[in-house]
C-alpha cells in the first residue's frame, strides 16, 4: 500500500499538529530576507513561459503560481502546506470548534481518499465510517485523478445538502455506499464522566482555543461531590491543535511555573520554553481559568491513555505528565509528530503553514517520528491486538528525530512492564470470548467494553489499595 502522502480535513476543523498561533505578521513584514537564487529562478521562468506558450490548453498565471507554491511547501515535510482562502478560513474557524462539513479527517493513499479518523458526533461518525476506509467515489465522481484538495472541496457543501460516498473497507467483499447529510459541525473538545464511585474520566478530542477552560470546568464537575480516588485522562485519537491549549491543560495538573515543553528552530522566535504560567497558556486579556481549578486536581492519582492516533498537542501533554512523573501513561505508542507549524498570512486571504520548530518534552526528549512510549503497554483489546495505524514515520518527507537520527517507520519498542491484570491462560479461547476480545474500543463515552480504560481503572484501584495499606 502507498504511504499517506498528505493530511487534510473535511469539515473536521481538527488540527493534525501543533500550531503556535494564527495571528502572525505577514511575510512581507519580515526584516530579513534570504538572497534569491537567480539561476534557479531563471529556470523557473523558462518553465513558466513554456507552459504559457505551449501547453495544450490556456492556463491562468494565478493557477500556475499557486501550484508552484503548493508544491514547494508540500515537498518539505507532511505538515507544511499552502492554504487557499477556503482552507485558511477553515483553519481559523476550526480552532474555535465550529465549522461545516461531514466530519472526517482524511489523507490521500494510492490515489484514493483515506479516512484517518471520523470525528465524534458528526454525520460521518454516526454513519459508521471507520478509520482506514478508502473513498473511491464522491457522488458521481471517481476520486482517482483528483488531488486531495479537489476531493475535499467536493465533500464540502452547504448544511442540509446530501453527499454520496462509495467506500472500500478492509474485510468487506463489496463496496459500501453511504449517503450523508452535511451539517454545521460543533465539536465539544472535552467530555467527562464519573465512571465509578470515586473514579473520574476526562476525554479531550482536540486542543481548541477554549479547551483549557473546558477542562477546568469538567474537573470542577467531577470533584463536586468530594475528592476522587483516581482520574483517567483519555488522549487517544486526539490529533492535536493549539500549543497554548496543550500548555493550559498541562497547567491543570502540574505545579505553577513547571516546564511543559520547549521549541527550537532556526529563527530566534522559534526558540522558546513554555511553562505552566498564565503568559504561556493565555491570550490577550482573558481571565486565568486555572484560578478556578479544584486544588485536588494537581494531586489526584492519574493515568493517561494514549494510542497511535494521539498526536502533537496530545503528545506534549502526555510527555509533560510522564516526565514529571505526575501520571502513568498507558496504552500504545503515540503518532510521533514532534514539529510545530506557524501560519503566515499572504495577500488575498491565503496563507502558508510552515514547519518552523521541533518541540521537546521537559527532559529534552524529541518524539519526532518516534512517539511517546507508554510506561505500561496495553493493546486495544484483550487478545493483544490494536488497530493498524499510520504514524509520522510512515509519512513521506517526515523530519528525522534530531536526537536519535532517522527512525524506522514502525512503532517504537516499549520497555517491558508488568501486566495490569492477570493474563488469560494460553490455549484456545471460546468463540464468544474471542469475539469480545477482538472488539475494538466502543464509541460510547467511557464504555464498559473499553479494554484499555478498564486496565487504567484497575491500575488506579491498585494504587489506591497500596496507598491505604501504607
Coordinates of C-alpha atoms in Angstrom, one line a residue:
X1 CA 0.0 0.0 0.0
X2 CA 1.2 3.5 -0.7
X3 CA 2.0 5.8 2.2
X4 CA -0.2 8.5 3.4
X5 CA 1.1 11.5 1.5
X6 CA -0.8 14.4 2.8
X7 CA -3.2 15.2 5.6
X8 CA -6.4 17.1 5.2
X9 CA -9.7 17.9 6.8
X10 CA -13.3 17.6 5.6
X11 CA -15.3 19.9 7.8
X12 CA -13.4 18.4 10.7
X13 CA -11.8 21.5 12.0
X14 CA -9.2 19.5 14.0
X15 CA -5.6 20.4 13.5
X16 CA -3.3 17.4 12.9
X17 CA -0.5 19.1 14.6
X18 CA 0.7 21.9 16.9
X19 CA 0.0 25.5 15.9
X20 CA 1.7 28.3 17.8
X21 CA -0.8 30.9 16.6
X22 CA -3.0 32.1 13.8
X23 CA -2.1 35.7 14.5
X24 CA 1.3 36.2 12.8
X25 CA 2.7 39.1 10.9
X26 CA 2.7 38.8 7.1
X27 CA 5.8 37.5 5.4
X28 CA 6.3 41.0 3.9
X29 CA 6.9 42.3 7.4
X30 CA 10.0 40.2 8.0
X31 CA 13.0 42.3 8.4
X32 CA 15.5 39.8 7.0
X33 CA 15.1 38.1 3.6
X34 CA 17.1 35.3 2.1
X35 CA 19.1 36.1 -1.1
X36 CA 17.3 34.8 -4.2
X37 CA 18.8 32.1 -6.3
X38 CA 18.9 33.9 -9.7
X39 CA 19.9 30.9 -11.9
X40 CA 17.1 28.7 -10.4
X41 CA 14.6 31.5 -10.8
X42 CA 15.6 31.8 -14.5
X43 CA 14.9 28.1 -14.9
X44 CA 11.5 28.6 -13.2
X45 CA 10.7 31.5 -15.6
X46 CA 11.6 29.4 -18.6
X47 CA 9.3 26.6 -17.5
X48 CA 6.6 29.1 -16.7
X49 CA 6.9 30.6 -20.2
X50 CA 7.0 27.1 -21.8
X51 CA 3.7 26.2 -20.2
X52 CA 2.1 29.6 -21.0
X53 CA 3.1 29.4 -24.7
X54 CA 3.0 25.7 -25.5
X55 CA 0.6 23.8 -23.1
X56 CA -2.3 22.3 -24.9
X57 CA -4.8 24.5 -23.1
X58 CA -4.6 28.0 -21.7
X59 CA -3.6 28.2 -18.0
X60 CA -4.1 31.2 -15.8
X61 CA -1.0 32.7 -14.3
X62 CA -2.5 32.6 -10.8
X63 CA -3.1 28.9 -11.1
X64 CA 0.4 28.2 -12.1
X65 CA 1.9 30.3 -9.3
X66 CA -0.4 28.8 -6.7
X67 CA 0.5 25.2 -7.8
X68 CA 4.2 26.1 -7.7
X69 CA 3.9 27.5 -4.1
X70 CA 1.9 24.4 -3.1
X71 CA 4.5 22.0 -4.5
X72 CA 7.3 23.9 -2.9
X73 CA 5.8 23.6 0.5
X74 CA 4.3 20.1 0.3
X75 CA 7.7 18.6 -0.6
X76 CA 9.3 20.0 2.6
X77 CA 7.5 17.8 5.1
X78 CA 4.0 16.3 5.5
X79 CA 2.7 19.3 7.6
X80 CA 3.9 22.3 5.6
X81 CA 1.3 23.4 3.1
X82 CA -0.3 26.3 1.1
X83 CA -3.7 27.3 2.3
X84 CA -6.1 28.9 -0.2
X85 CA -8.8 31.2 1.0
X86 CA -11.2 28.4 1.9
X87 CA -8.6 26.3 3.7
X88 CA -7.3 29.3 5.6
X89 CA -10.8 30.2 6.7
X90 CA -11.4 26.5 7.7
X91 CA -8.3 26.5 9.8
X92 CA -9.2 29.7 11.6
X93 CA -12.8 28.6 12.2
X94 CA -11.6 25.1 13.2
X95 CA -9.7 26.4 16.3
X96 CA -13.0 27.8 17.6
X97 CA -14.6 24.4 17.3
X98 CA -17.4 25.2 14.8
X99 CA -17.3 24.5 11.0
X100 CA -19.2 23.0 8.2
X101 CA -18.9 19.5 6.6
X102 CA -19.4 15.8 7.3
X103 CA -16.7 15.3 10.0
X104 CA -13.8 13.2 8.9
X105 CA -10.0 13.8 8.9
X106 CA -8.6 12.4 5.7
X107 CA -5.4 11.8 3.7
X108 CA -4.5 10.5 0.3
X109 CA -3.3 7.0 -0.3
X110 CA -2.8 5.3 -3.7
X111 CA -4.9 8.0 -5.3
X112 CA -7.8 7.4 -3.0
X113 CA -9.1 9.4 0.0
X114 CA -8.2 7.5 3.1
X115 CA -10.2 8.2 6.3
X116 CA -7.7 9.0 9.1
X117 CA -10.4 9.4 11.7
X118 CA -14.1 10.1 11.9
X119 CA -14.9 13.0 14.3
X120 CA -17.3 12.2 17.1
X121 CA -20.9 13.4 16.9
X122 CA -20.7 14.2 13.2
X123 CA -22.6 12.7 10.2
X124 CA -19.6 10.5 9.2
X125 CA -19.3 9.2 12.8
X126 CA -23.0 8.4 13.1
X127 CA -23.0 6.7 9.7
X128 CA -20.3 4.3 10.9
X129 CA -17.4 5.5 8.7
X130 CA -14.2 3.9 10.1
X131 CA -10.6 4.7 10.2
X132 CA -8.9 3.1 7.2
X133 CA -11.9 3.3 4.9
X134 CA -10.9 4.3 1.3
X135 CA -13.2 6.6 -0.5
X136 CA -13.1 5.9 -4.2
X137 CA -16.2 7.8 -5.4
X138 CA -17.8 11.1 -4.3
X139 CA -21.3 11.4 -5.7
X140 CA -20.7 10.5 -9.4
X141 CA -17.1 11.5 -9.5
X142 CA -14.2 9.0 -9.2
X143 CA -11.5 10.0 -6.8
X144 CA -8.7 8.7 -8.9
X145 CA -7.1 11.6 -10.7
X146 CA -8.2 14.2 -8.1
X147 CA -5.8 15.9 -5.7
X148 CA -6.6 15.8 -2.0
X149 CA -7.7 19.4 -2.1
X150 CA -10.0 18.8 -5.0
X151 CA -11.6 15.8 -3.3
X152 CA -12.0 17.7 0.0
X153 CA -13.8 20.6 -1.9
X154 CA -16.2 18.1 -3.4
X155 CA -17.0 16.7 0.0
X156 CA -17.7 20.1 1.4
X157 CA -21.0 21.9 0.9
X158 CA -23.9 23.7 2.4
X159 CA -25.5 22.3 5.6
X160 CA -28.5 20.1 4.9
X161 CA -27.2 19.2 1.4
X162 CA -26.5 15.5 0.7
X163 CA -23.4 13.7 -0.5
X164 CA -22.9 10.1 -1.5
X165 CA -19.7 8.3 -0.8
X166 CA -18.5 4.9 -2.2
X167 CA -16.1 3.2 0.2
X168 CA -13.8 0.2 0.1
X169 CA -13.3 -1.3 3.6
X170 CA -10.8 -4.0 4.6
X171 CA -12.6 -7.3 5.2
X172 CA -15.7 -6.3 3.2
X173 CA -16.1 -8.1 -0.1
X174 CA -18.3 -5.4 -1.7
X175 CA -18.0 -1.6 -1.8
X176 CA -20.1 0.3 0.8
X177 CA -22.3 3.2 -0.3
X178 CA -23.2 5.8 2.2
X179 CA -25.4 8.9 1.9
X180 CA -24.7 11.7 4.3
X181 CA -26.3 15.0 5.1
X182 CA -23.9 17.8 5.6
X183 CA -24.3 19.9 8.7
X184 CA -22.5 22.6 10.8
X185 CA -20.1 20.6 13.0
X186 CA -19.7 21.7 16.6
X187 CA -17.0 19.8 18.3
X188 CA -17.1 19.5 22.1
X189 CA -13.4 19.0 22.7
X190 CA -13.8 17.9 26.3
X191 CA -16.1 15.4 27.8
X192 CA -16.2 13.8 31.3
X193 CA -18.0 11.1 33.3
X194 CA -17.8 9.7 36.8
X195 CA -17.3 6.0 35.7
X196 CA -17.3 4.6 39.2
X197 CA -17.7 5.9 42.7
X198 CA -14.5 7.9 43.3
X199 CA -13.1 7.5 39.8
X200 CA -13.3 10.1 37.1
X201 CA -12.9 10.0 33.3
X202 CA -11.8 13.1 31.3
X203 CA -11.6 12.9 27.5
X204 CA -10.0 15.5 25.2
X205 CA -10.7 15.1 21.5
X206 CA -8.8 18.1 20.2
X207 CA -7.0 21.2 21.5
X208 CA -9.0 24.2 20.6
X209 CA -9.0 27.8 21.9
X210 CA -11.2 27.1 24.8
X211 CA -10.1 23.5 25.7
X212 CA -8.1 24.5 28.8
X213 CA -11.0 26.4 30.3
X214 CA -13.3 23.5 29.4
X215 CA -11.0 21.0 31.2
X216 CA -11.2 23.1 34.4
X217 CA -15.0 23.2 34.2
X218 CA -15.2 19.5 33.8
X219 CA -12.8 18.9 36.7
X220 CA -15.0 21.0 38.9
X221 CA -17.9 18.9 37.9
X222 CA -16.0 15.7 38.7
X223 CA -14.8 16.9 42.1
X224 CA -18.2 18.5 43.0
X225 CA -19.1 15.7 45.4
X226 CA -15.7 15.4 47.0
X227 CA -12.1 14.2 46.3
X228 CA -11.5 11.5 43.7
X229 CA -9.5 8.3 44.2
X230 CA -8.3 8.4 40.7
X231 CA -8.6 10.1 37.3
X232 CA -8.2 8.8 33.7
X233 CA -7.2 11.4 31.1
X234 CA -8.0 10.0 27.7
X235 CA -6.0 11.4 24.8
X236 CA -6.5 8.6 22.4
X237 CA -7.1 9.6 18.8
X238 CA -6.6 13.3 19.7
X239 CA -4.8 14.7 16.6
X240 CA -3.6 17.9 18.3
X241 CA -4.4 21.6 17.9
X242 CA -3.1 24.8 19.6
X243 CA 0.1 24.8 21.6
X244 CA -1.2 27.2 24.2
X245 CA -4.1 24.9 24.9
X246 CA -1.8 22.0 25.5
X247 CA 0.2 24.1 27.9
X248 CA -3.1 25.2 29.6
X249 CA -4.3 21.6 30.0
X250 CA -0.9 20.6 31.5
X251 CA -1.2 23.6 33.9
X252 CA -4.3 21.9 35.3
X253 CA -2.3 19.0 36.6
X254 CA 1.2 20.4 37.2
X255 CA 2.5 22.9 39.8
X256 CA 2.9 26.6 38.8
X257 CA 5.9 27.6 36.7
X258 CA 6.6 24.0 35.7
X259 CA 8.2 23.4 32.3
X260 CA 5.8 21.8 29.8
X261 CA 7.7 21.8 26.5
X262 CA 10.4 23.7 24.7
X263 CA 10.7 24.5 21.0
X264 CA 13.8 25.0 18.9
X265 CA 14.2 26.2 15.3
X266 CA 16.4 28.3 13.1
X267 CA 14.6 31.6 13.7
X268 CA 15.1 33.4 17.1
X269 CA 11.3 33.5 17.8
X270 CA 11.2 29.7 17.2
X271 CA 13.2 29.1 20.4
X272 CA 11.0 29.1 23.5
X273 CA 10.4 27.4 26.8
X274 CA 6.7 27.0 27.7
X275 CA 5.7 26.6 31.4
X276 CA 2.5 26.4 33.4
X277 CA 2.4 30.2 33.7
X278 CA -0.5 32.3 32.5
X279 CA 1.6 34.1 30.0
X280 CA 2.2 30.8 28.1
X281 CA -1.3 29.5 28.0
X282 CA -3.5 32.6 27.9
X283 CA -4.0 35.0 25.0
X284 CA -4.8 38.7 25.3
X285 CA -6.7 39.8 28.4
X286 CA -8.6 36.6 29.1
X287 CA -9.3 35.6 32.6
X288 CA -7.0 32.9 34.1
X289 CA -9.2 29.9 34.1
X290 CA -6.6 27.9 36.2
X291 CA -7.7 30.1 39.2
X292 CA -11.0 28.1 39.2
X293 CA -9.2 24.8 39.3
X294 CA -10.2 22.4 42.2
X295 CA -6.9 22.1 44.2
X296 CA -7.2 18.3 44.3
X297 CA -6.7 18.1 40.5
X298 CA -2.9 18.5 40.9
X299 CA -2.6 15.6 43.3
X300 CA -5.2 13.1 42.3
X301 CA -3.6 9.8 41.1
X302 CA -3.7 9.8 37.3
X303 CA -3.5 7.5 34.3
X304 CA -3.1 9.0 30.8
X305 CA -4.5 6.9 27.9
X306 CA -2.7 7.2 24.5
X307 CA -2.5 5.3 21.2
X308 CA -1.2 5.7 17.7
X309 CA -3.9 8.4 17.0
X310 CA -2.5 10.6 19.8
X311 CA -0.5 13.3 18.1
X312 CA 1.2 16.7 18.6
X313 CA -0.5 18.7 21.3
X314 CA -1.8 15.5 23.0
X315 CA 1.8 14.1 22.9
X316 CA 3.0 17.4 24.6
X317 CA 0.6 16.8 27.5
X318 CA 1.4 13.1 27.8
X319 CA 5.1 13.8 27.6
X320 CA 5.0 16.5 30.2
X321 CA 2.9 14.4 32.7
X322 CA 5.2 11.5 32.1
X323 CA 8.5 13.3 32.5
X324 CA 7.3 15.0 35.7
X325 CA 6.1 11.6 37.0
X326 CA 2.7 13.2 37.5
X327 CA 0.8 10.4 35.8
X328 CA 1.3 6.9 34.4
X329 CA 1.0 6.8 30.6
X330 CA -0.8 3.6 29.5
X331 CA -1.7 2.3 26.0
X332 CA 0.3 2.1 22.8
X333 CA 3.0 4.3 21.3
X334 CA 1.7 7.7 20.0
X335 CA 1.8 9.1 16.5
X336 CA 5.2 10.8 16.8
X337 CA 4.6 14.3 15.4
X338 CA 7.2 16.5 17.2
X339 CA 7.1 19.6 15.0
X340 CA 5.5 23.0 15.3
X341 CA 3.8 24.8 12.5
X342 CA 3.5 28.6 12.1
X343 CA 0.7 30.1 10.0
X344 CA 1.9 33.0 7.9
X345 CA -0.8 35.1 6.2
X346 CA -0.4 36.1 2.5
X347 CA -2.3 38.6 0.3
X348 CA -5.7 37.5 -0.8
X349 CA -6.8 35.9 2.5
X350 CA -4.4 33.0 1.8
X351 CA -1.6 31.7 4.0
X352 CA 1.2 29.1 4.3
X353 CA 1.5 26.7 7.1
X354 CA 5.2 26.3 7.6
X355 CA 7.1 23.9 10.0
X356 CA 9.3 26.3 12.0
X357 CA 10.5 24.3 15.0
X358 CA 10.7 20.9 16.8
X359 CA 9.4 20.6 20.2
X360 CA 10.8 18.6 23.2
X361 CA 9.5 17.2 26.4
X362 CA 10.6 18.7 29.7
X363 CA 13.5 16.2 29.9
X364 CA 14.7 17.2 26.4
X365 CA 13.3 14.2 24.5
X366 CA 12.2 14.6 20.9
X367 CA 9.3 12.5 20.0
X368 CA 9.6 13.3 16.2
X369 CA 9.0 10.1 14.2
X370 CA 9.2 8.1 17.4
X371 CA 6.3 9.0 19.7
X372 CA 5.7 8.8 23.4
X373 CA 6.3 5.2 24.6
X374 CA 3.8 4.3 27.4
X375 CA 5.0 3.4 30.8
X376 CA 2.7 0.4 30.6
X377 CA 1.9 -1.0 27.2
X378 CA -1.7 -2.2 26.8
X379 CA -3.2 -3.1 23.5
X380 CA -6.7 -2.0 22.5
X381 CA -8.2 -5.5 23.0
X382 CA -7.8 -8.3 25.5
X383 CA -6.3 -10.6 22.8
X384 CA -3.3 -8.3 22.4
X385 CA -4.2 -6.6 19.2
X386 CA -4.6 -2.9 18.2
X387 CA -5.9 -1.2 15.1
X388 CA -3.2 -0.8 12.4
X389 CA -2.3 2.9 12.3
X390 CA -0.2 5.2 10.2
X391 CA 2.4 7.2 12.1
X392 CA 4.6 10.1 11.5
X393 CA 7.5 7.8 10.5
X394 CA 5.3 6.4 7.7
X395 CA 4.8 9.8 6.0
X396 CA 6.9 10.8 3.1
X397 CA 9.4 13.6 3.7
X398 CA 9.0 13.4 7.5
X399 CA 11.6 15.2 9.6
X400 CA 14.2 13.0 11.3
X401 CA 14.4 12.8 15.1
X402 CA 17.3 15.1 15.7
X403 CA 18.1 13.4 19.0
X404 CA 18.3 9.9 17.5
X405 CA 18.5 10.3 13.7
X406 CA 16.2 8.6 11.3
X407 CA 13.6 6.4 12.8
X408 CA 12.2 3.3 11.1
X409 CA 8.5 3.5 10.1
X410 CA 7.2 1.3 12.8
X411 CA 6.1 1.5 16.4
X412 CA 8.9 2.3 18.8
X413 CA 9.7 -0.6 21.2
X414 CA 8.3 -0.1 24.6
X415 CA 10.1 -1.0 27.8
X416 CA 8.8 -4.2 29.5
X417 CA 6.1 -3.7 32.0
X418 CA 4.1 -5.9 34.3
X419 CA 0.6 -6.7 33.1
X420 CA -2.1 -4.6 34.7
X421 CA -4.4 -7.5 35.0
X422 CA -3.8 -11.3 35.1
X423 CA -3.3 -12.7 31.7
X424 CA -5.7 -15.5 30.5
X425 CA -4.2 -19.0 30.2
X426 CA -2.8 -19.8 26.8
X427 CA -4.7 -22.1 24.6
X428 CA -8.0 -22.0 22.7
X429 CA -10.5 -19.3 23.5
X430 CA -14.2 -19.9 23.4
X431 CA -15.8 -18.2 20.4
X432 CA -17.8 -15.7 22.5
X433 CA -14.7 -14.7 24.4
X434 CA -12.7 -14.4 21.2
X435 CA -15.3 -12.2 19.6
X436 CA -15.3 -10.0 22.7
X437 CA -11.5 -9.9 22.9
X438 CA -11.2 -8.8 19.2
X439 CA -13.7 -6.0 19.7
X440 CA -12.2 -2.5 19.4
X441 CA -13.0 0.2 22.0
X442 CA -16.6 1.3 21.9
X443 CA -17.7 4.7 20.6
X444 CA -19.7 5.1 23.8
X445 CA -18.1 7.5 26.3
X446 CA -16.2 5.5 28.9
X447 CA -17.7 2.2 27.7
X448 CA -17.5 -0.8 30.0
X449 CA -16.2 -2.7 26.9
X450 CA -13.2 -0.4 26.6
X451 CA -10.4 -2.7 27.5
X452 CA -7.6 0.0 27.9
X453 CA -9.9 2.1 30.1
X454 CA -10.7 -0.9 32.3
X455 CA -6.9 -1.6 32.7
X456 CA -6.4 2.0 33.6
X457 CA -9.1 1.8 36.3
X458 CA -7.6 -1.5 37.6
X459 CA -4.2 0.3 37.9
X460 CA -5.7 3.2 39.8
X461 CA -7.6 0.9 42.2
X462 CA -4.3 -1.0 42.8
X463 CA -2.6 2.3 43.6
X464 CA -5.4 3.2 46.0
X465 CA -5.0 -0.2 47.8
X466 CA -1.3 0.4 48.2
X467 CA -1.9 3.9 49.5
X468 CA -4.5 2.6 52.0
X469 CA -2.1 -0.2 53.1
X470 CA 0.7 2.4 53.7

